[in-house]
XYZ file of C-alpha atoms in Angstrom:
671
model
C 73.163 107.660 117.484
C 71.511 110.933 118.237
C 73.233 113.153 120.815
C 71.687 114.051 124.130
C 68.281 115.712 124.125
C 67.757 119.089 122.580
C 66.579 120.766 125.749
C 69.881 120.067 127.498
C 71.811 121.351 124.517
C 69.787 124.543 124.386
C 70.307 125.190 128.093
C 74.053 124.961 127.671
C 73.894 126.968 124.454
C 72.167 129.851 126.209
C 74.887 129.850 128.847
C 77.527 129.670 126.151
C 76.188 132.727 124.357
C 77.138 134.783 127.399
C 80.763 133.831 126.826
C 80.861 134.719 123.147
C 81.316 137.982 121.348
C 79.151 136.622 118.620
C 75.993 134.599 118.564
C 74.110 132.249 116.339
C 71.492 129.626 116.487
C 72.349 126.050 115.693
C 72.078 122.499 116.879
C 68.649 121.249 116.148
C 69.501 117.905 116.000
C 70.023 116.872 115.240
C 79.342 92.951 138.067
C 80.678 88.460 142.821
C 80.163 87.213 139.330
C 77.654 84.395 139.128
C 79.957 81.493 138.447
C 78.674 78.087 137.566
C 81.588 75.923 138.677
C 80.314 72.379 138.243
C 82.688 70.491 135.978
C 81.665 68.971 132.680
C 81.184 65.187 132.886
C 84.206 63.232 131.731
C 82.221 61.660 128.943
C 81.315 65.024 127.441
C 82.444 65.487 123.873
C 84.144 68.549 122.453
C 82.259 71.073 120.388
C 82.326 70.533 116.686
C 85.428 72.081 115.170
C 84.969 72.836 111.492
C 88.070 73.310 109.325
C 86.374 76.002 107.239
C 83.210 77.993 107.463
C 80.131 76.161 106.207
C 76.475 77.115 106.098
C 74.762 76.028 109.300
C 71.659 73.974 108.656
C 69.603 75.327 111.526
C 66.752 73.257 112.860
C 65.124 76.463 114.015
C 63.522 77.457 110.763
C 62.096 75.833 107.686
C 63.672 78.388 105.397
C 67.394 78.958 105.004
C 68.646 81.607 102.639
C 72.178 81.392 101.305
C 73.636 84.281 99.371
C 75.141 83.427 96.014
C 76.868 86.768 95.721
C 80.540 87.284 96.469
C 81.248 88.021 100.120
C 82.011 91.672 100.737
C 83.316 91.099 104.268
C 85.219 88.390 106.129
C 81.950 86.975 107.559
C 83.462 85.836 110.840
C 80.083 84.967 112.391
C 76.889 83.319 111.180
C 73.644 83.524 113.141
C 70.452 81.545 112.587
C 67.734 82.610 114.989
C 64.070 82.012 115.702
C 62.379 84.537 117.962
C 58.789 84.718 119.177
C 57.160 87.843 120.574
C 54.700 86.604 123.176
C 51.270 88.176 123.660
C 51.537 91.333 125.722
C 54.641 92.416 123.764
C 56.958 92.190 126.774
C 58.739 88.852 126.352
C 60.848 87.237 123.641
C 61.487 83.497 123.527
C 64.240 82.577 121.097
C 66.745 80.030 119.812
C 70.087 80.764 118.220
C 72.643 78.715 116.309
C 75.957 80.485 116.021
C 79.015 79.551 113.979
C 82.232 81.464 114.619
C 85.326 81.204 112.452
C 88.532 81.983 114.339
C 90.171 84.944 112.541
C 93.441 84.753 114.486
C 96.263 82.245 114.888
C 96.446 81.250 118.561
C 94.214 78.455 119.954
C 91.135 79.828 121.727
C 89.235 77.935 124.426
C 86.711 80.583 125.494
C 83.900 82.408 123.802
C 82.498 85.661 125.160
C 78.928 86.830 124.655
C 77.435 90.274 125.122
C 74.131 90.005 126.994
C 73.061 93.597 126.549
C 69.481 93.352 127.953
C 70.983 92.602 131.385
C 72.072 96.241 131.521
C 68.466 96.957 132.561
C 68.105 94.172 135.139
C 68.631 96.319 138.272
C 69.752 99.714 139.496
C 73.170 98.195 140.272
C 74.318 97.386 136.758
C 77.146 99.387 135.262
C 74.878 100.937 132.652
C 72.273 102.032 135.209
C 74.833 103.380 137.669
C 76.639 105.395 135.012
C 73.504 106.677 133.287
C 71.385 107.194 136.393
C 68.511 105.627 134.504
C 68.482 108.429 131.951
C 69.866 108.504 128.441
C 69.673 111.379 125.985
C 66.948 113.043 128.028
C 64.715 109.955 128.310
C 64.320 108.296 131.720
C 63.402 104.739 132.661
C 59.677 104.467 133.413
C 58.630 103.074 136.775
C 59.055 99.298 136.863
C 60.861 99.371 133.547
C 63.518 96.751 134.251
C 64.331 93.961 131.798
C 66.829 91.141 131.367
C 67.998 88.200 129.275
C 68.189 84.605 130.575
C 70.021 81.736 128.908
C 67.894 78.602 129.230
C 70.205 76.311 127.262
C 73.674 76.378 125.731
C 75.110 73.387 123.888
C 77.673 72.295 121.371
C 76.519 71.262 117.938
C 76.746 67.664 119.190
C 74.318 68.373 122.024
C 76.803 68.651 124.924
C 75.637 71.176 127.531
C 77.913 74.131 128.263
C 75.679 75.711 130.921
C 78.068 74.704 133.720
C 80.973 76.259 131.852
C 79.778 79.856 131.988
C 80.868 82.820 134.077
C 79.873 86.475 134.127
C 82.899 88.743 133.875
C 83.387 92.460 134.477
C 86.729 93.478 132.923
C 86.086 97.228 132.990
C 84.972 97.977 136.546
C 84.630 94.738 138.519
C 80.969 95.468 139.244
C 79.627 92.128 140.517
C 76.068 93.274 139.754
C 76.777 93.591 136.047
C 75.949 90.590 133.869
C 76.323 92.039 130.400
C 79.377 89.936 129.449
C 79.420 86.125 129.654
C 82.438 83.839 129.334
C 81.917 80.309 127.998
C 84.730 77.779 128.457
C 84.904 75.308 125.590
C 85.904 71.650 126.142
C 88.365 71.858 123.270
C 90.358 74.743 121.780
C 89.540 76.285 118.424
C 92.593 76.791 116.239
C 93.107 79.679 113.886
C 91.000 79.315 110.742
C 88.734 76.694 112.303
C 85.081 77.167 113.116
C 82.955 76.232 116.100
C 79.167 75.993 116.347
C 77.079 76.438 119.503
C 73.319 76.436 120.043
C 71.530 78.647 122.543
C 68.028 79.140 123.879
C 67.125 82.282 125.738
C 64.328 84.515 126.962
C 64.275 88.290 127.031
C 62.085 90.317 129.350
C 62.020 93.561 127.440
C 62.558 96.733 129.485
C 60.424 99.801 129.098
C 62.025 101.968 126.471
C 64.299 104.753 127.548
C 67.641 103.562 126.151
C 67.320 102.210 122.621
C 65.612 98.847 123.210
C 62.375 97.719 124.837
C 58.653 98.295 124.705
C 56.326 101.278 124.799
C 52.691 100.187 124.851
C 52.366 97.966 121.740
C 55.586 99.202 120.134
C 58.650 96.927 120.342
C 62.231 97.896 119.525
C 64.468 94.816 119.531
C 67.954 96.291 119.360
C 70.893 94.414 120.950
C 68.375 91.761 121.967
C 70.250 88.470 121.441
C 73.464 86.891 122.832
C 76.032 88.462 120.550
C 79.574 87.151 120.270
C 82.333 89.567 121.226
C 85.012 90.501 118.720
C 88.242 88.502 118.570
C 90.835 90.826 117.062
C 93.770 89.353 115.122
C 97.185 90.966 115.447
C 97.498 93.974 113.203
C 93.897 95.100 113.407
C 93.703 98.615 114.834
C 97.461 98.464 115.393
C 97.268 95.613 117.899
C 100.534 93.735 118.471
C 98.836 90.746 120.093
C 95.567 89.079 119.146
C 92.753 88.547 121.607
C 89.158 89.190 122.606
C 87.972 92.777 122.796
C 85.965 92.681 126.019
C 83.823 95.436 127.471
C 80.634 95.670 129.489
C 77.638 97.757 128.470
C 78.248 101.274 129.763
C 76.087 104.348 130.119
C 77.652 105.992 127.084
C 79.065 103.071 125.132
C 77.648 101.717 121.938
C 78.837 98.636 120.103
C 81.499 96.698 118.186
C 80.890 93.459 116.290
C 82.226 91.299 113.472
C 80.652 91.126 110.040
C 78.662 88.039 109.216
C 75.411 86.444 108.101
C 72.034 86.659 109.807
C 69.061 84.427 109.030
C 66.206 85.287 111.401
C 62.627 84.076 111.761
C 60.361 86.434 113.736
C 56.971 85.285 115.055
C 54.516 87.951 116.215
C 50.789 88.268 116.887
C 48.897 88.447 113.580
C 48.102 92.154 113.800
C 51.783 93.173 114.085
C 53.935 94.573 111.288
C 57.698 94.014 111.461
C 60.675 96.044 110.228
C 64.092 94.397 110.336
C 67.693 94.431 109.187
C 68.143 92.891 105.747
C 65.328 91.826 103.480
C 62.418 89.372 103.676
C 63.116 86.102 101.871
C 59.427 85.336 101.607
C 56.136 87.007 102.317
C 54.963 86.956 105.898
C 52.422 84.192 106.514
C 50.003 83.373 109.319
C 50.513 79.911 110.840
C 48.385 78.727 113.764
C 47.412 82.236 114.680
C 50.932 83.683 114.459
C 52.434 85.830 111.724
C 55.874 84.568 110.674
C 58.472 86.834 109.061
C 61.795 85.588 107.648
C 64.689 88.005 107.136
C 68.193 87.523 105.768
C 71.218 89.818 105.787
C 74.868 89.260 104.953
C 77.946 91.419 105.341
C 76.408 93.158 108.359
C 77.535 93.199 111.995
C 74.211 93.419 113.815
C 70.538 92.567 113.454
C 67.688 94.659 114.844
C 63.948 94.644 114.373
C 60.894 96.618 115.412
C 57.235 95.658 115.575
C 53.919 97.412 116.079
C 50.287 96.870 115.104
C 50.045 100.600 114.402
C 52.760 101.055 111.778
C 51.714 102.880 108.631
C 53.933 101.268 106.003
C 55.120 102.940 102.811
C 57.753 101.833 100.311
C 59.625 103.506 97.495
C 62.233 102.226 95.046
C 65.229 104.523 94.648
C 68.292 104.465 92.438
C 71.074 106.911 91.615
C 74.493 106.690 89.919
C 76.123 105.360 93.120
C 72.964 103.630 94.388
C 72.098 100.799 91.969
C 68.739 100.110 93.570
C 67.356 100.366 97.085
C 63.878 99.806 98.453
C 63.289 102.452 101.104
C 60.714 101.291 103.638
C 58.956 103.572 106.090
C 57.318 102.269 109.253
C 55.555 105.371 110.467
C 53.781 106.170 113.670
C 50.262 107.261 112.587
C 50.998 110.813 113.791
C 53.546 111.128 110.982
C 51.737 109.294 108.197
C 51.251 112.533 106.251
C 55.006 113.279 106.414
C 56.177 110.288 104.411
C 57.449 112.394 101.514
C 59.726 114.340 103.842
C 61.190 111.078 105.153
C 61.650 109.756 101.619
C 63.257 112.961 100.406
C 65.746 113.087 103.282
C 66.607 109.394 102.836
C 67.116 109.786 99.093
C 69.308 112.857 99.547
C 71.423 111.046 102.143
C 71.827 107.864 100.105
C 72.736 109.771 96.982
C 75.232 112.154 98.595
C 76.903 109.704 100.977
C 77.223 107.053 98.264
C 78.896 109.627 96.044
C 81.211 110.846 98.788
C 81.984 107.608 100.661
C 81.243 104.731 98.282
C 78.110 102.983 96.993
C 75.434 101.822 99.404
C 75.796 98.015 99.068
C 72.453 96.781 100.384
C 69.086 96.387 98.686
C 66.958 97.786 101.515
C 66.872 100.644 103.968
C 64.165 100.657 106.648
C 63.188 103.737 108.642
C 61.223 103.231 111.856
C 59.364 106.147 113.423
C 58.552 105.290 117.052
C 55.520 106.646 118.878
C 56.047 109.496 121.305
C 56.105 107.069 124.237
C 58.949 105.192 122.521
C 61.151 108.197 121.834
C 64.009 106.535 123.757
C 64.326 104.135 120.812
C 64.647 106.998 118.374
C 67.724 108.390 116.705
C 69.588 105.089 116.498
C 71.413 103.206 113.771
C 71.537 99.519 112.887
C 72.651 97.920 109.603
C 70.031 98.737 106.935
C 67.640 99.980 109.637
C 67.479 103.310 111.412
C 65.065 104.935 113.821
C 63.866 108.511 113.700
C 62.877 110.643 116.654
C 59.591 109.675 118.252
C 56.542 111.209 116.595
C 55.653 114.101 118.890
C 54.653 116.820 116.457
C 52.476 116.850 113.348
C 54.656 119.563 111.816
C 58.257 119.112 113.010
C 61.094 121.365 111.958
C 64.190 120.260 110.104
C 65.150 118.094 113.088
C 63.182 115.419 111.204
C 65.531 115.614 108.234
C 68.627 116.102 110.380
C 67.959 112.908 112.330
C 67.326 110.842 109.192
C 70.469 112.179 107.542
C 72.584 111.577 110.655
C 71.417 107.986 111.106
C 71.828 107.153 107.415
C 75.320 108.612 107.704
C 75.936 105.860 110.240
C 75.318 103.288 107.522
C 78.767 104.365 106.356
C 80.621 105.356 109.548
C 79.634 102.426 111.767
C 77.801 100.236 109.265
C 80.472 99.860 106.594
C 83.498 101.408 108.279
C 82.928 99.402 111.461
C 85.034 101.112 114.111
C 85.226 100.080 117.751
C 82.560 102.254 119.374
C 83.649 101.189 122.872
C 87.106 102.663 122.465
C 87.077 105.086 119.530
C 83.525 106.381 119.264
C 84.611 109.578 117.539
C 85.369 107.619 114.365
C 81.614 107.040 114.093
C 79.887 109.979 115.730
C 82.238 112.781 114.728
C 82.522 111.614 111.130
C 78.775 111.185 110.839
C 78.141 114.598 112.399
C 80.574 116.147 109.923
C 78.762 114.521 107.003
C 75.380 115.493 108.473
C 76.320 119.179 108.674
C 77.604 119.204 105.118
C 74.450 117.647 103.711
C 72.083 119.779 105.797
C 73.715 122.861 104.353
C 73.685 121.490 100.810
C 70.075 120.276 100.797
C 68.291 122.536 103.268
C 70.485 125.605 103.619
C 70.891 124.975 107.350
C 74.330 126.145 108.459
C 75.533 125.178 111.917
C 77.191 127.820 114.073
C 80.515 126.149 114.701
C 81.869 128.816 117.093
C 78.807 128.437 119.270
C 79.175 124.667 119.184
C 82.825 124.964 120.204
C 81.802 127.020 123.230
C 79.873 123.996 124.493
C 83.093 121.987 124.802
C 83.851 123.161 128.316
C 86.333 120.324 128.925
C 88.481 119.155 126.027
C 89.436 115.499 126.415
C 91.176 112.994 124.103
C 89.057 111.694 121.261
C 90.645 108.246 121.377
C 89.237 107.361 124.789
C 86.972 104.588 126.091
C 83.508 106.096 126.264
C 83.039 105.537 130.017
C 86.265 107.375 130.846
C 85.039 110.800 129.821
C 84.729 112.869 132.980
C 82.329 115.706 133.646
C 78.819 116.632 132.716
C 78.027 115.658 129.128
C 81.771 115.397 128.383
C 81.238 112.340 126.181
C 78.679 114.107 124.002
C 80.573 117.365 123.818
C 83.849 115.712 122.810
C 82.702 112.811 120.643
C 79.939 114.619 118.794
C 81.098 118.229 118.800
C 84.858 118.530 119.362
C 85.597 115.569 117.099
C 83.583 117.140 114.319
C 85.377 120.450 114.853
C 88.722 118.641 114.567
C 87.598 117.330 111.175
C 86.499 120.814 110.148
C 89.864 122.149 111.290
C 91.690 119.534 109.245
C 89.565 120.685 106.317
C 90.548 124.309 106.973
C 94.240 123.434 107.011
C 94.298 120.892 104.167
C 91.637 122.525 102.007
C 88.175 121.330 101.069
C 89.324 119.400 98.003
C 91.926 117.479 100.025
C 89.434 116.835 102.802
C 86.981 115.340 100.337
C 89.778 113.112 99.047
C 90.775 112.131 102.598
C 87.298 111.005 103.620
C 86.624 109.283 100.301
C 89.907 107.350 100.512
C 89.360 106.439 104.173
C 85.776 105.244 103.667
C 86.670 103.138 100.633
C 89.919 101.696 101.984
C 88.339 100.520 105.246
C 84.970 99.456 103.894
C 83.893 96.227 105.684
C 86.881 96.576 107.994
C 87.557 97.878 111.515
C 89.971 100.823 111.324
C 91.532 102.863 114.104
C 92.340 106.513 114.598
C 95.913 105.769 113.522
C 94.569 104.338 110.267
C 92.695 107.563 109.631
C 95.825 109.574 110.359
C 97.744 107.561 107.778
C 95.148 108.412 105.148
C 95.356 112.116 106.012
C 99.122 111.990 105.648
C 99.010 110.050 102.391
C 96.581 112.466 100.742
C 98.294 115.636 101.958
C 101.819 114.218 101.586
C 102.924 115.575 104.952
C 103.155 114.487 108.581
C 100.213 115.210 110.887
C 101.740 113.570 113.955
C 102.064 116.791 115.938
C 98.515 117.810 115.142
C 97.055 114.424 116.095
C 99.133 114.275 119.282
C 97.903 117.703 120.249
C 94.215 117.574 119.350
C 93.211 113.915 118.871
C 95.300 111.707 121.148
C 95.179 114.380 123.844
C 92.574 116.977 124.729
C 94.448 119.953 123.430
C 92.664 123.236 122.786
C 93.996 126.758 122.322
C 92.858 129.473 124.748
C 93.793 132.900 123.496
C 93.551 136.027 125.621
C 94.137 139.737 125.249
C 95.887 140.320 128.577
C 96.611 144.043 128.564
C 96.491 147.202 126.483
C 98.869 150.058 127.381
C 98.330 153.431 125.715
C 100.558 156.506 125.356
C 100.027 159.800 123.545
C 102.604 162.297 122.287
C 102.564 165.497 120.291
C 103.430 165.017 116.633
C 105.029 168.167 115.181
C 105.324 166.823 111.686
C 102.752 167.473 108.991
C 100.941 170.206 110.833
C 101.207 168.846 114.344
C 98.612 166.965 116.316
C 98.716 163.998 118.615
C 100.097 160.588 117.879
C 98.799 157.563 119.794
C 100.781 154.437 120.596
C 99.603 151.155 122.025
C 101.234 147.962 123.272
C 98.895 144.962 123.278
C 99.896 141.837 125.206
C 98.324 138.573 124.053
C 98.810 135.015 125.253
C 97.729 131.440 124.642
C 96.877 129.598 127.839
C 96.193 126.348 125.983
C 97.710 124.308 123.163
C 99.917 125.856 120.519
C 98.170 126.993 117.375
C 99.688 128.862 114.387
C 98.548 131.832 112.320
C 96.390 133.600 114.869
C 94.573 136.708 113.566
C 94.337 139.755 115.850
C 92.083 142.675 114.980
C 92.710 146.197 116.257
C 89.973 148.847 116.185
C 90.675 152.561 116.559
C 88.407 155.343 117.726
C 87.799 156.722 114.248
C 86.517 153.364 113.031
C 89.716 152.313 111.305
C 90.627 148.627 111.768
C 93.738 146.635 111.012
C 94.392 142.901 111.325
C 97.759 141.346 112.085
C 98.857 137.749 112.682
C 100.675 136.006 115.517
C 102.645 132.917 114.505
C 101.457 131.244 117.710
C 104.968 130.353 118.859
C 105.532 130.516 122.575
C 102.944 131.317 125.162
C 102.756 135.102 124.697
C 103.712 138.026 122.506
C 103.098 141.753 122.189
C 101.984 144.014 119.366
C 103.101 147.644 119.110
C 100.912 150.036 117.152
C 100.960 153.756 116.373
C 98.134 155.720 114.775
C 96.562 159.142 114.662
C 93.553 157.949 116.703
C 93.610 156.032 119.980
C 93.233 152.264 120.026
C 89.817 151.280 121.359
C 89.907 147.471 121.342
C 91.830 144.352 120.415
C 90.243 141.043 119.474
C 91.849 137.690 118.793
C 90.282 135.606 116.018
C 87.449 137.996 115.160
C 86.117 135.689 112.442
C 86.040 132.699 114.806
C 88.079 130.635 112.369
C 89.948 128.802 115.143
C 87.289 126.184 115.713
C 89.060 124.328 118.518
C 89.015 127.254 120.931
C 86.078 127.050 123.327
C 86.774 129.989 125.670
C 86.036 133.171 123.778
C 85.351 135.694 126.553
C 89.011 136.614 127.019
C 89.606 137.039 123.290
C 88.398 140.644 123.418
C 89.527 143.642 125.450
C 88.647 147.327 125.480
C 91.349 149.896 126.006
C 90.962 152.122 129.072
C 90.968 155.604 127.569
C 91.071 158.782 129.640
C 87.828 160.816 129.559
C 89.452 163.782 127.775
C 90.745 161.462 125.098
C 87.353 159.860 124.668
C 85.570 163.210 124.358
C 87.808 164.234 121.530
C 86.551 161.269 119.500
C 82.844 161.511 120.349
C 81.965 162.228 116.743
C 83.247 158.760 115.818
C 81.149 156.979 118.464
C 78.501 155.860 116.006
C 81.117 154.392 113.710
C 82.769 152.588 116.607
C 79.433 151.222 117.798
C 78.667 149.878 114.363
C 82.101 148.261 114.231
C 81.672 146.569 117.583
C 78.175 145.402 116.775
C 79.555 143.909 113.627
C 81.562 141.516 115.769
C 78.419 140.451 117.578
C 76.274 139.537 114.608
C 77.629 136.501 112.794
């Protein structure tokens, strides 16, 4: 997902420049629950329990596609859905048949569904209260509310479960939030068994400001259907006990789902063109005045689609050594129809590099949707095999176009394939993708991010392994998950070396492909590759919000007559430095003297403070900690530098060296 809007970032960047000795330009990016308590009639039968997973013969569609290829993932869920976009492009009417195979061991008698569109049903939902109706710089338009309504829920044998449902709010107890639904089953599902349920539902699409909804004739159907929550077996992500992973839809949170199969029929007005996860299993056809699309995807954990009568569609086949063959599809807003080659080039570069670094792209399609300007809130988002660019607002955009495409394609790996829990450990997706994005932007476009300036934006360092809604402070989620997490990865690279870092990320991405790893799993890979413990480092900078804060506290000068070698004065200085934050080793300190001479020494970082004693023929003018800004995790730079307070008569004696000193100091400002 794209970070918060550029204008907010620039505002904070300008403020941050005032705190730095150096400057640079970077960062273009890119619930009383409603409880139905009536009991099920005594004659009601149990839902169908299936000993092993079988293809569901849905009565919702006349075409069922079954993959003959070997499963790449566990395929815990299987969805067959029919959805119809009604005239006016504001309402979806849909049916869903879901089969879930219990991945754990203990009997389960409840299912939990995410009903994400209900986040936009009122100003009192958890999402709306936390976001204030604004996300990433886009605000909800007037009257932009939307919702999802279940109209039927049954077992595969036709037994109604509607009276067995309850909205739950495990995170905050907000009775106005209906984004998580509990369904009590008549009969438990044992480990390894499968259960099938059938649903019918309607979605009133909100006006786009937060990923999904409508903008004029443009429709972005992301997180649009009742999606089963994740049941985590013991051992996954270090869990000691199995159980449902249950969270509401929060202002900052994204998503977490199991891998599975999706077979989806989409009916739209005849003039509409549709982009979707997966690939079409047949050509779209018009039946009784409606255009019917059929899409299939396996080994994915979500399904999204977009539709518009205005799309300019372009396709291109692409292959590379690690990309056997992919059809790249562009669905462009007309304003960007002349920019299709830039989109293709960025997509090809991303597929080729990321497949080389993190493992082959395993799907046959990649769709890129460019929303209109009015639908920008849907832009900069990732779904399996489908991404969205920024809204088309400029006929000649800068490299933010490429940066966004590269970032979202990066999410095909860190989120799409390495499917971390974005509710609880979002940094494993956003930080890793931002790291990969920076590397590729430099390689392909020569755009180098100013990491010290980015670090100055992290005004409040908080743990990276934190539920997204628990970050406190203005933009703290963005600044930690997108920026600080990436800087931690860059710091690991600095310590371990670039070659080791490449090996770490390659091993991690391949080992946990089609799995759901944790931060601890990543740490184990780091330790295995480097053959050393990183526990202290992770405790300090990952599991907690550690950050060093170096300061030059005082400079004390003395002068004495030197009678040796022809006499003259000899100048001594004692420089006190401290670290007001987390411990950090090998700290460079640069000393500059009045004649332009400089010397750099190192502090081992042990303890909270130390002093340096220096003697030289010219007086000390300044001391600066980390002049090259190599300590990426420090965000407070203002106290890193201090001028010595020289007496006027001493200064006058060294006036001839003023130009040299000025050049030296300016050299610390231009980087």
